[in-house]
Coordinates of C-alpha atoms and ligand atoms in Angstrom, one line a residue:
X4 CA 74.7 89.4 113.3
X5 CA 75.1 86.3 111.5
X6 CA 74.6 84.8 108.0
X7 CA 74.1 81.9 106.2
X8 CA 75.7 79.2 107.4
X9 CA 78.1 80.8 109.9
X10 CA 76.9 80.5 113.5
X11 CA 78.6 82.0 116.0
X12 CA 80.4 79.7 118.1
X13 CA 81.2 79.6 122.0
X14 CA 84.1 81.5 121.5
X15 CA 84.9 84.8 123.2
X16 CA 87.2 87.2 121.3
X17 CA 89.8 86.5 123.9
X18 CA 89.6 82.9 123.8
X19 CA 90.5 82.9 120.1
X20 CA 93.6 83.0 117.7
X21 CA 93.7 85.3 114.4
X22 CA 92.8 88.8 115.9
X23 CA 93.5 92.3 115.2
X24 CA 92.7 94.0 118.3
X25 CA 88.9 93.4 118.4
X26 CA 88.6 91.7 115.1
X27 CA 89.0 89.1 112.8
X28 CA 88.7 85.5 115.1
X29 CA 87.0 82.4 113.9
X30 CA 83.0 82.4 113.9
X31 CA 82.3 79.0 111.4
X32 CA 80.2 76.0 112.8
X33 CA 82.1 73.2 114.4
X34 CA 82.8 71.4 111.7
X35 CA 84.9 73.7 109.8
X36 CA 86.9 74.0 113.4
X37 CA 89.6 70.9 112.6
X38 CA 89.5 72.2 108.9
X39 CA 91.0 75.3 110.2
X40 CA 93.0 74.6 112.7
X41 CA 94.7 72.1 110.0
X42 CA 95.2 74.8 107.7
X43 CA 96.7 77.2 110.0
X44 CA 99.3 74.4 111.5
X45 CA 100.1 73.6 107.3
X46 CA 100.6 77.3 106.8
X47 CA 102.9 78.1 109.8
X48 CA 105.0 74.8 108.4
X49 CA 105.2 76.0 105.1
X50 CA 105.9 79.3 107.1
X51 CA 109.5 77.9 108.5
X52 CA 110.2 76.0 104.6
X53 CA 112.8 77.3 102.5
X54 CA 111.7 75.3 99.8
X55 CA 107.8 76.3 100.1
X56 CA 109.4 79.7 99.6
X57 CA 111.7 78.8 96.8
X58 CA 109.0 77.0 95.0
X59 CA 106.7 80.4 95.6
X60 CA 108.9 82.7 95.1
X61 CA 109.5 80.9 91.6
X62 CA 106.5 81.0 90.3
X63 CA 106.0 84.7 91.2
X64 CA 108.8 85.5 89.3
X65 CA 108.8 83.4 85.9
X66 CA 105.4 82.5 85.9
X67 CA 103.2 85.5 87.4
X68 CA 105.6 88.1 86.4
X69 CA 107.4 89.5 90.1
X70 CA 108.6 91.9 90.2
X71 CA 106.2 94.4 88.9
X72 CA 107.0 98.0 88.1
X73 CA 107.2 101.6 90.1
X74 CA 106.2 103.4 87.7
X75 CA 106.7 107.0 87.6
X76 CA 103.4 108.6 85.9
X77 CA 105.3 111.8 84.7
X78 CA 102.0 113.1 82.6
X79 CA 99.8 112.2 85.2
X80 CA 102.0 114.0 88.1
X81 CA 102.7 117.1 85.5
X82 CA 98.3 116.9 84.8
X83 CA 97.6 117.5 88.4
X84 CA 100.4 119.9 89.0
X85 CA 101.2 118.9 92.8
X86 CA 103.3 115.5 94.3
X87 CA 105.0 112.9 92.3
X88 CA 103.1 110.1 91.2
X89 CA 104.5 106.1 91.1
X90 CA 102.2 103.5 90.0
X91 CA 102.6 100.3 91.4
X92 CA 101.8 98.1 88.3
X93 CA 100.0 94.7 90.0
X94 CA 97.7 94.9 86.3
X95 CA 100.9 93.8 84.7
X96 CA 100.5 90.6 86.6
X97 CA 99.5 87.3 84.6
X98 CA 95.5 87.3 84.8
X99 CA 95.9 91.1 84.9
X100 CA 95.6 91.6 89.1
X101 CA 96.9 91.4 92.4
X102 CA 94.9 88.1 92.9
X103 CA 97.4 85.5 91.2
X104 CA 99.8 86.1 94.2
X105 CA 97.3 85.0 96.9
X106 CA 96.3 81.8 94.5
X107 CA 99.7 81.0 93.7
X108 CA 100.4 80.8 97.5
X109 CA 97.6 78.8 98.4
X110 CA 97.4 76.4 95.6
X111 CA 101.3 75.7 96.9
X112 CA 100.0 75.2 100.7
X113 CA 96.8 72.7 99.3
X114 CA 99.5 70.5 97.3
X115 CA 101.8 70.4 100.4
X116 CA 98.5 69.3 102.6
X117 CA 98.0 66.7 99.8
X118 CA 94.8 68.1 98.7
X119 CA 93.9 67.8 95.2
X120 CA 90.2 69.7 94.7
X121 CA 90.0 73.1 95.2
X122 CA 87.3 75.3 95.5
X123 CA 86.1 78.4 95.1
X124 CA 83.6 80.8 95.0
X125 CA 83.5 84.4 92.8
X126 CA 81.5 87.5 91.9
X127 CA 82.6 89.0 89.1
X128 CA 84.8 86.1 88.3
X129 CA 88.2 87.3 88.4
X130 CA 89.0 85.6 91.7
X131 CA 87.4 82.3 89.8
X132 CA 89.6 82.8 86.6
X133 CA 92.8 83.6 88.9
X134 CA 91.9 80.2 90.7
X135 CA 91.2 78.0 87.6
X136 CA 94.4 79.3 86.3
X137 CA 96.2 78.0 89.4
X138 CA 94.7 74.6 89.2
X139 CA 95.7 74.5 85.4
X140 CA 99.4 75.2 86.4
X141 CA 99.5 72.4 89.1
X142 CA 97.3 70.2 88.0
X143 CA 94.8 70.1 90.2
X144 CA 91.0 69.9 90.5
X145 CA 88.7 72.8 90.7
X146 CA 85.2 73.8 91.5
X147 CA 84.0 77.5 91.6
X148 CA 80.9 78.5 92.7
X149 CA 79.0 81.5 90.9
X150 CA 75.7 83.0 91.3
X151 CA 73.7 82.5 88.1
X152 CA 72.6 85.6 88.1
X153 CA 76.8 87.0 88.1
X154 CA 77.0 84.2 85.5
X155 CA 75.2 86.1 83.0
X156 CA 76.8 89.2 84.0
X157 CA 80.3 87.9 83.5
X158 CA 79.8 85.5 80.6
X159 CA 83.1 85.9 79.3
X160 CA 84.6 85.0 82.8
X161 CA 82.8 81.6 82.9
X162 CA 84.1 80.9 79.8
X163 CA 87.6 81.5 80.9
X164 CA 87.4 79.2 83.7
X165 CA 85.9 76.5 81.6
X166 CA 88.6 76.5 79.0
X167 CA 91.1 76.7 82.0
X168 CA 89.2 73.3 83.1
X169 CA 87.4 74.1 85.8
X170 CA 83.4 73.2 87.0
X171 CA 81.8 76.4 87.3
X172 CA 78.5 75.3 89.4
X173 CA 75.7 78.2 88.8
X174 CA 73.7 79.1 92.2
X175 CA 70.6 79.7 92.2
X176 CA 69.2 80.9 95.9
X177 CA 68.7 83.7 97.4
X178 CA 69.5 86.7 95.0
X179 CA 72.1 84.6 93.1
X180 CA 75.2 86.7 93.6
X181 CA 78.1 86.3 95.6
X182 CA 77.2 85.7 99.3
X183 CA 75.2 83.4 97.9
X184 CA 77.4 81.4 96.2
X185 CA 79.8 81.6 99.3
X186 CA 77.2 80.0 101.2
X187 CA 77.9 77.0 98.9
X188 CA 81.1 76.9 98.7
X189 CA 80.7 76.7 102.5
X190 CA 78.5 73.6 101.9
X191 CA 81.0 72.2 99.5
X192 CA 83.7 72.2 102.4
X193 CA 81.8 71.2 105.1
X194 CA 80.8 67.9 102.5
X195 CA 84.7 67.4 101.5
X196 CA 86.8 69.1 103.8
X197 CA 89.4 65.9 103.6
X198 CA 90.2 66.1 100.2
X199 CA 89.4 69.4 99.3
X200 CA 90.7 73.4 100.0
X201 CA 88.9 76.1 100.3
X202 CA 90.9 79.3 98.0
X203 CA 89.3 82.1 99.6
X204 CA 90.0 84.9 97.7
X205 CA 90.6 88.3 99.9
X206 CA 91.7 88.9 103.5
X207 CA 88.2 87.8 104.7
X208 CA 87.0 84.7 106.7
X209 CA 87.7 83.1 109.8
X210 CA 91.7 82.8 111.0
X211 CA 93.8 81.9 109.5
X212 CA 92.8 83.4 106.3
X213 CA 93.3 87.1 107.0
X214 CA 96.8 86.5 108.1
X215 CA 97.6 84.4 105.1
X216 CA 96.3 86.1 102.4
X217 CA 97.9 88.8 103.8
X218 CA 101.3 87.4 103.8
X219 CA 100.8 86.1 100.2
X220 CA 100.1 90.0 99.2
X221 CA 103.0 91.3 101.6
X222 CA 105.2 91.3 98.2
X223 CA 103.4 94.3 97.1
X224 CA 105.0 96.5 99.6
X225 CA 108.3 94.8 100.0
X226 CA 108.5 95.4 96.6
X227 CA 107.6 99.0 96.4
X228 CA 109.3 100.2 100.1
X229 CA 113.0 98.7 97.8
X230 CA 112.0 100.3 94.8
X231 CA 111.2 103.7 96.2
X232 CA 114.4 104.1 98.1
X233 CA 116.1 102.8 94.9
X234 CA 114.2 105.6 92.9
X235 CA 113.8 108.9 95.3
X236 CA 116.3 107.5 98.5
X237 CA 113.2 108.2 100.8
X238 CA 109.7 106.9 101.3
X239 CA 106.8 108.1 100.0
X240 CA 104.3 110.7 101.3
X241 CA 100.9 108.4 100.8
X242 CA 100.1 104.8 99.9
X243 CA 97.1 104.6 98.0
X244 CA 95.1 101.5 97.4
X245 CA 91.5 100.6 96.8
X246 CA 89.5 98.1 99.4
X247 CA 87.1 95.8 98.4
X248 CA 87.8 92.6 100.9
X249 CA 91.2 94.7 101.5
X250 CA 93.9 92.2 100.4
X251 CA 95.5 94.7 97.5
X252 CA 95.3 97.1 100.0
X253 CA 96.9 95.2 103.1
X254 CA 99.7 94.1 100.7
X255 CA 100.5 97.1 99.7
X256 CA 100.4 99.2 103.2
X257 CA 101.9 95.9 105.3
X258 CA 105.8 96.9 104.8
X259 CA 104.8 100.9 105.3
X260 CA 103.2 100.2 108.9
X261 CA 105.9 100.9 111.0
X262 CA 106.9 104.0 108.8
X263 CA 104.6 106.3 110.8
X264 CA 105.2 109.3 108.1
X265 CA 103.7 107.4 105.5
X266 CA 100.0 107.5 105.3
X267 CA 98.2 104.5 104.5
X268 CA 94.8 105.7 103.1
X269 CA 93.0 102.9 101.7
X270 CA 89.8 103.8 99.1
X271 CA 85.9 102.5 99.5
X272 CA 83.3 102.1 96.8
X273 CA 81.1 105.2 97.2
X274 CA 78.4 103.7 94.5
X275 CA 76.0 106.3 93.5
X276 CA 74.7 107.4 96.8
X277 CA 75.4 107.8 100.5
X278 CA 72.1 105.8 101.7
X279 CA 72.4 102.0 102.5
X280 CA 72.1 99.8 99.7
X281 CA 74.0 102.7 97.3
X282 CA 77.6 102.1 98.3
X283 CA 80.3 99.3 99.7
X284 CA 81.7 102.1 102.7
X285 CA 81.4 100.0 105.8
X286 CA 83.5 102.9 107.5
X287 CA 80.5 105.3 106.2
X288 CA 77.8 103.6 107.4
X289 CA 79.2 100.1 108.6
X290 CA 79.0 98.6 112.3
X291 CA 80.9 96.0 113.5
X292 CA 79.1 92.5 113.1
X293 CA 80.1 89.0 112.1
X294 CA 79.8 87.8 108.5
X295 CA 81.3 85.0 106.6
X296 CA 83.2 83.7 109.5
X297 CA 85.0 87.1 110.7
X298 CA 84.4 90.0 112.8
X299 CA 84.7 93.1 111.6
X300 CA 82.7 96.6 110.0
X301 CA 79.5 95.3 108.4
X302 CA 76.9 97.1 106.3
X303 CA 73.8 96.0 107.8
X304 CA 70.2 97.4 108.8
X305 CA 68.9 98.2 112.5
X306 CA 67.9 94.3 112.9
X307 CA 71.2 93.2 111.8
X308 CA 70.6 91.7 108.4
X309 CA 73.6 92.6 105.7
X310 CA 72.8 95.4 103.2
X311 CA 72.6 95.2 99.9
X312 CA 75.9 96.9 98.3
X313 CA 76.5 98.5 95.0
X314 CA 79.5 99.5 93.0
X315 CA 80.1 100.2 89.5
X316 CA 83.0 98.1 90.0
X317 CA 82.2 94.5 91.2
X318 CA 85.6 93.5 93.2
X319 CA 84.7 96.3 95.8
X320 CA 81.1 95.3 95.9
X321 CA 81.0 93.9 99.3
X322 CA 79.2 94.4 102.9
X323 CA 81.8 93.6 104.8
X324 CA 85.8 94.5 104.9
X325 CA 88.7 92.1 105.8
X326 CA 88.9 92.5 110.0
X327 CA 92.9 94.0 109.7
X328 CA 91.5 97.4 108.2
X329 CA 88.8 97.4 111.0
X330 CA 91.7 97.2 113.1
X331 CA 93.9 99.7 111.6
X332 CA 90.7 102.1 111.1
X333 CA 90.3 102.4 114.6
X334 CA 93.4 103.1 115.8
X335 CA 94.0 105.4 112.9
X336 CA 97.3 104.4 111.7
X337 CA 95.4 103.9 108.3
X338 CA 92.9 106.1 106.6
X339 CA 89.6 105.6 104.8
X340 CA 88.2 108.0 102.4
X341 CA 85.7 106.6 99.4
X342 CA 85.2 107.4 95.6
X343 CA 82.0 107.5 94.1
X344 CA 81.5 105.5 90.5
X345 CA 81.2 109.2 88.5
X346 CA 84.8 109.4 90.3
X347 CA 86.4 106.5 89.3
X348 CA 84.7 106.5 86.0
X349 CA 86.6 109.8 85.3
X350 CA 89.8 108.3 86.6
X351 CA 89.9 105.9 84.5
X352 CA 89.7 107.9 81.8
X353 CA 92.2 110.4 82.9
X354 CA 94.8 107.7 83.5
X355 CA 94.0 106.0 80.1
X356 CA 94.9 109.8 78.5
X357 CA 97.7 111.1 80.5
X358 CA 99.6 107.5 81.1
X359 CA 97.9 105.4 77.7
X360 CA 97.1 103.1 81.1
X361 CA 93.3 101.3 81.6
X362 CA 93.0 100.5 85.0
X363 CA 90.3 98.0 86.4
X364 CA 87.4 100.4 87.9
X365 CA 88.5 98.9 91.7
X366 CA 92.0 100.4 90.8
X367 CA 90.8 103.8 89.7
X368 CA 88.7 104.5 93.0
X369 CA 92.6 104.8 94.4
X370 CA 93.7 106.7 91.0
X371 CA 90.5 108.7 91.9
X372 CA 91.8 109.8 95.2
X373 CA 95.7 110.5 93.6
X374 CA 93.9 112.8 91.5
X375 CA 91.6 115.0 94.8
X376 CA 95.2 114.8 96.6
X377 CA 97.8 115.2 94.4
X378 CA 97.1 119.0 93.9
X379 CA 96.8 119.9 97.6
X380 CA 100.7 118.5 98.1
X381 CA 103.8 119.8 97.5
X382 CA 106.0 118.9 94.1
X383 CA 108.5 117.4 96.9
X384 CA 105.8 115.3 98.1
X385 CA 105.4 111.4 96.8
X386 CA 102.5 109.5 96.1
X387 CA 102.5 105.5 95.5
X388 CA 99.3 104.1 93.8
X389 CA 98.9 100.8 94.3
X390 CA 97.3 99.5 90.7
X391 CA 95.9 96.6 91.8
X392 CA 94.4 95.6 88.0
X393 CA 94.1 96.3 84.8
X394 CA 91.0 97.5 82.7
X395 CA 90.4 95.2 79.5
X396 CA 88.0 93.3 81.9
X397 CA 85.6 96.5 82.7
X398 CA 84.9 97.5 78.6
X399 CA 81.3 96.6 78.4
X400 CA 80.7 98.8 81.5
X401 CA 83.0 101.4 80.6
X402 CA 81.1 101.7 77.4
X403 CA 77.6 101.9 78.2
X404 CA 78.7 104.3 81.1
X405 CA 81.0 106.4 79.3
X406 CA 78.4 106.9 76.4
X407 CA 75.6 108.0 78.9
X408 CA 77.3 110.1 80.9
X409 CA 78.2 111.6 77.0
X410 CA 82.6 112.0 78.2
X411 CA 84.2 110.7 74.8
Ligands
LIG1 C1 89.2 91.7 93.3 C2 89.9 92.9 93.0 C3 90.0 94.0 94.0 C4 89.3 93.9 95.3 O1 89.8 92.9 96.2 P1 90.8 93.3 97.4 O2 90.8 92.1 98.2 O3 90.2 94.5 98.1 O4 92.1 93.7 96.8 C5 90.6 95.1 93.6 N1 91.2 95.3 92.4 C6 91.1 94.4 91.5 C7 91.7 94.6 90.1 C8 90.5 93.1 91.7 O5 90.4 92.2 90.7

């Protein structure tokens, strides 16, 4: 199946670079090819630079905040009465997610290729806001592309990116939202691909992306693996994360993968229904199929166009899933379970009680699925949550939602 602008090209999954086992690859219209190709040769340069690292590894540390907490969550683990709980604190991060590490990185590697505009595209805005703020701290150009209708939705985001001086350009086709606007971003880079990179904001897309943004996230789980031992001498039982495109999720599991006793179980948006167009599951429901430049599980109909999603919580809002966790869902090294919105709804509000901690709603679908597992392990057991963000962003629908569904 194909979307938008991406056609597939003559490539044969064997033929091409970027795969995990059958997925990921490169499916873009030859245009983007040399644009790719360019930034994959950039990225395996700045790869083998100790002062590309140095210069990162900097600004992780005094500017984003690295290293973030293990945090031992001794009310929440004493609340459910079964394994010990660590939260891995990524909402502690400046701009309050996971997402700053993967602009940082990238914004870096666009300076090195002498590229001065950056663009962008965004749902909810957070990845737009993360981005804008990266162009503020190097000085660069930036352009993000939003769907009008997510512009009304997220006014306060759009706001933030214009006082971080960015162009946020409204989209109005199709139904406004976020494919959408990634169709013209897509545009945008086809137009300017000389002077301009693409920041593409999860562990989707055509190669190299997947493998980059991964990288970028791999800190998560260096991170935690040192801090664990530190803590308890031994690894943990479980990583938990959430998955929306996947990248909190690969970044935390990535140093763990070898460990074959740890479980990786990664957590879907189970929306308000298990019919299509009611979740974001693509391992409920999903098929594999090509979207956005990648192969990998798809939510789509019998004729192969992409289902509508829903999710209370907008970052895992998404047909498709970043091709690594295809990868690592079929050979079952990783697991997949889902939390509904009533779930993560109630998470969040157990976490901000036991912990005084808000999480964003993508984080508590994984605090969701601490709290179901918890209880069935042992007090010996550990559990490591990966809290990919934090919660201010999510009032207005924790509000209304909390009020209807009557929990004070
Ligand atoms: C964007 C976002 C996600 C989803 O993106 P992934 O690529 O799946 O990590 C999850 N949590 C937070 C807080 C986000 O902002």
């Amino acid at each position: 199946m194909v979307s938008g602008m991406e056609t597939l090209s003559e490539t044969t999954p064997q033929q091409v670079a970027g795969r995990f086992g059958a997925y990921g690859g490169r499916y873009v219209p030859e245009t983007l090819m040399a644009a790719l190709e360019e930034l994959e040769h950039a990225y395996a340069e700045a790869q083998k630079n100790p002062a590309f690292h140095a210069r990162l590894d900097d600004l992780l540390h005094n500017y984003a905040g690295r290293p973030t907490p293990l945090y031992h969550a001794a009310r929440l683990t004493e609340h459910l009465g079964g394994a010990k709980i660590y939260l891995k604190r990524e909402d502690l991060l400046h701009t309050g997610a996971h997402k700053i590490n993967n602009c940082i990185g990238q914004g870096l590697l666009a300076q090195r290729m002498g590229k001065q505009r950056i663009i962008a595209e965004t749902g909810a805005g957070q990845h737009g806001v993360a981005t804008a703020t990266v162009c503020a701290l190097l000085g660069m150009e930036c352009v993000v592309y939003m769907g009008e209708e997510d512009m009304q939705r997220q006014e306060l985001n759009v706001l933030r990116m214009r006082l971080l001086g960015a162009e946020v350009r409204g989209v109005s086709s199709g139904s406004k939202t976020l494919k959408d606007a990634i169709n013209e971003a897509m545009r945008d880079w086809v137009t300017n691909v000389r002077t301009t990179h693409y920041l593409l904001g999860s562990v989707l897309g055509a190669h190299p992306y997947p493998m980059m943004v991964r990288d970028f996230h791999r800190v998560i789980s260096k991170e935690a693996k040192r801090q664990i031992l530190e803590k308890e001498n031994r690894l943990p039982s479980a990583i938990i994360a959430c998955v929306g495109g996947g990248s909190n999720a690969i970044g935390a599991f990535y140093e763990f993968i070898p460990e074959k006793d740890v479980r990786l179980i990664g957590v879907e948006a189970g929306g308000n229904g298990t019919t299509l167009g009611m979740h974001a599951a693509r391992f409920r429901g999903g098929s594999p199929g090509v979207l956005q430049g990648t192969y990998s599980y798809v939510l789509q109909d019998d004729d192969g166009q992409v289902a509508l999603t829903h999710s209370v919580s907008a970052g895992l809002d998404y047909a498709s899933i970043g091709p690594e966790h295809a990868a690592l869902h079929d050979s079952g090294r990783a697991e997949y379970t889902l939390a509904t919105d009533e779930q993560a709804l109630e998470a969040t509000v157990t976490l901000a009680r036991t912990e005084g901690i808000l999480p964003a709603l993508e984080s508590a679908h994984a605090v969701a699925e601490c709290i179901r597992l918890a209880p069935t392990l042992g007090q010996h057991e550990i559990l490591v949550v990966n809290l990919s963000g934090r919660g201010d962003k999510d009032m207005g629908i924790l509000a209304r939602e909390l009020k209807l569904k009557g929990a004070r």
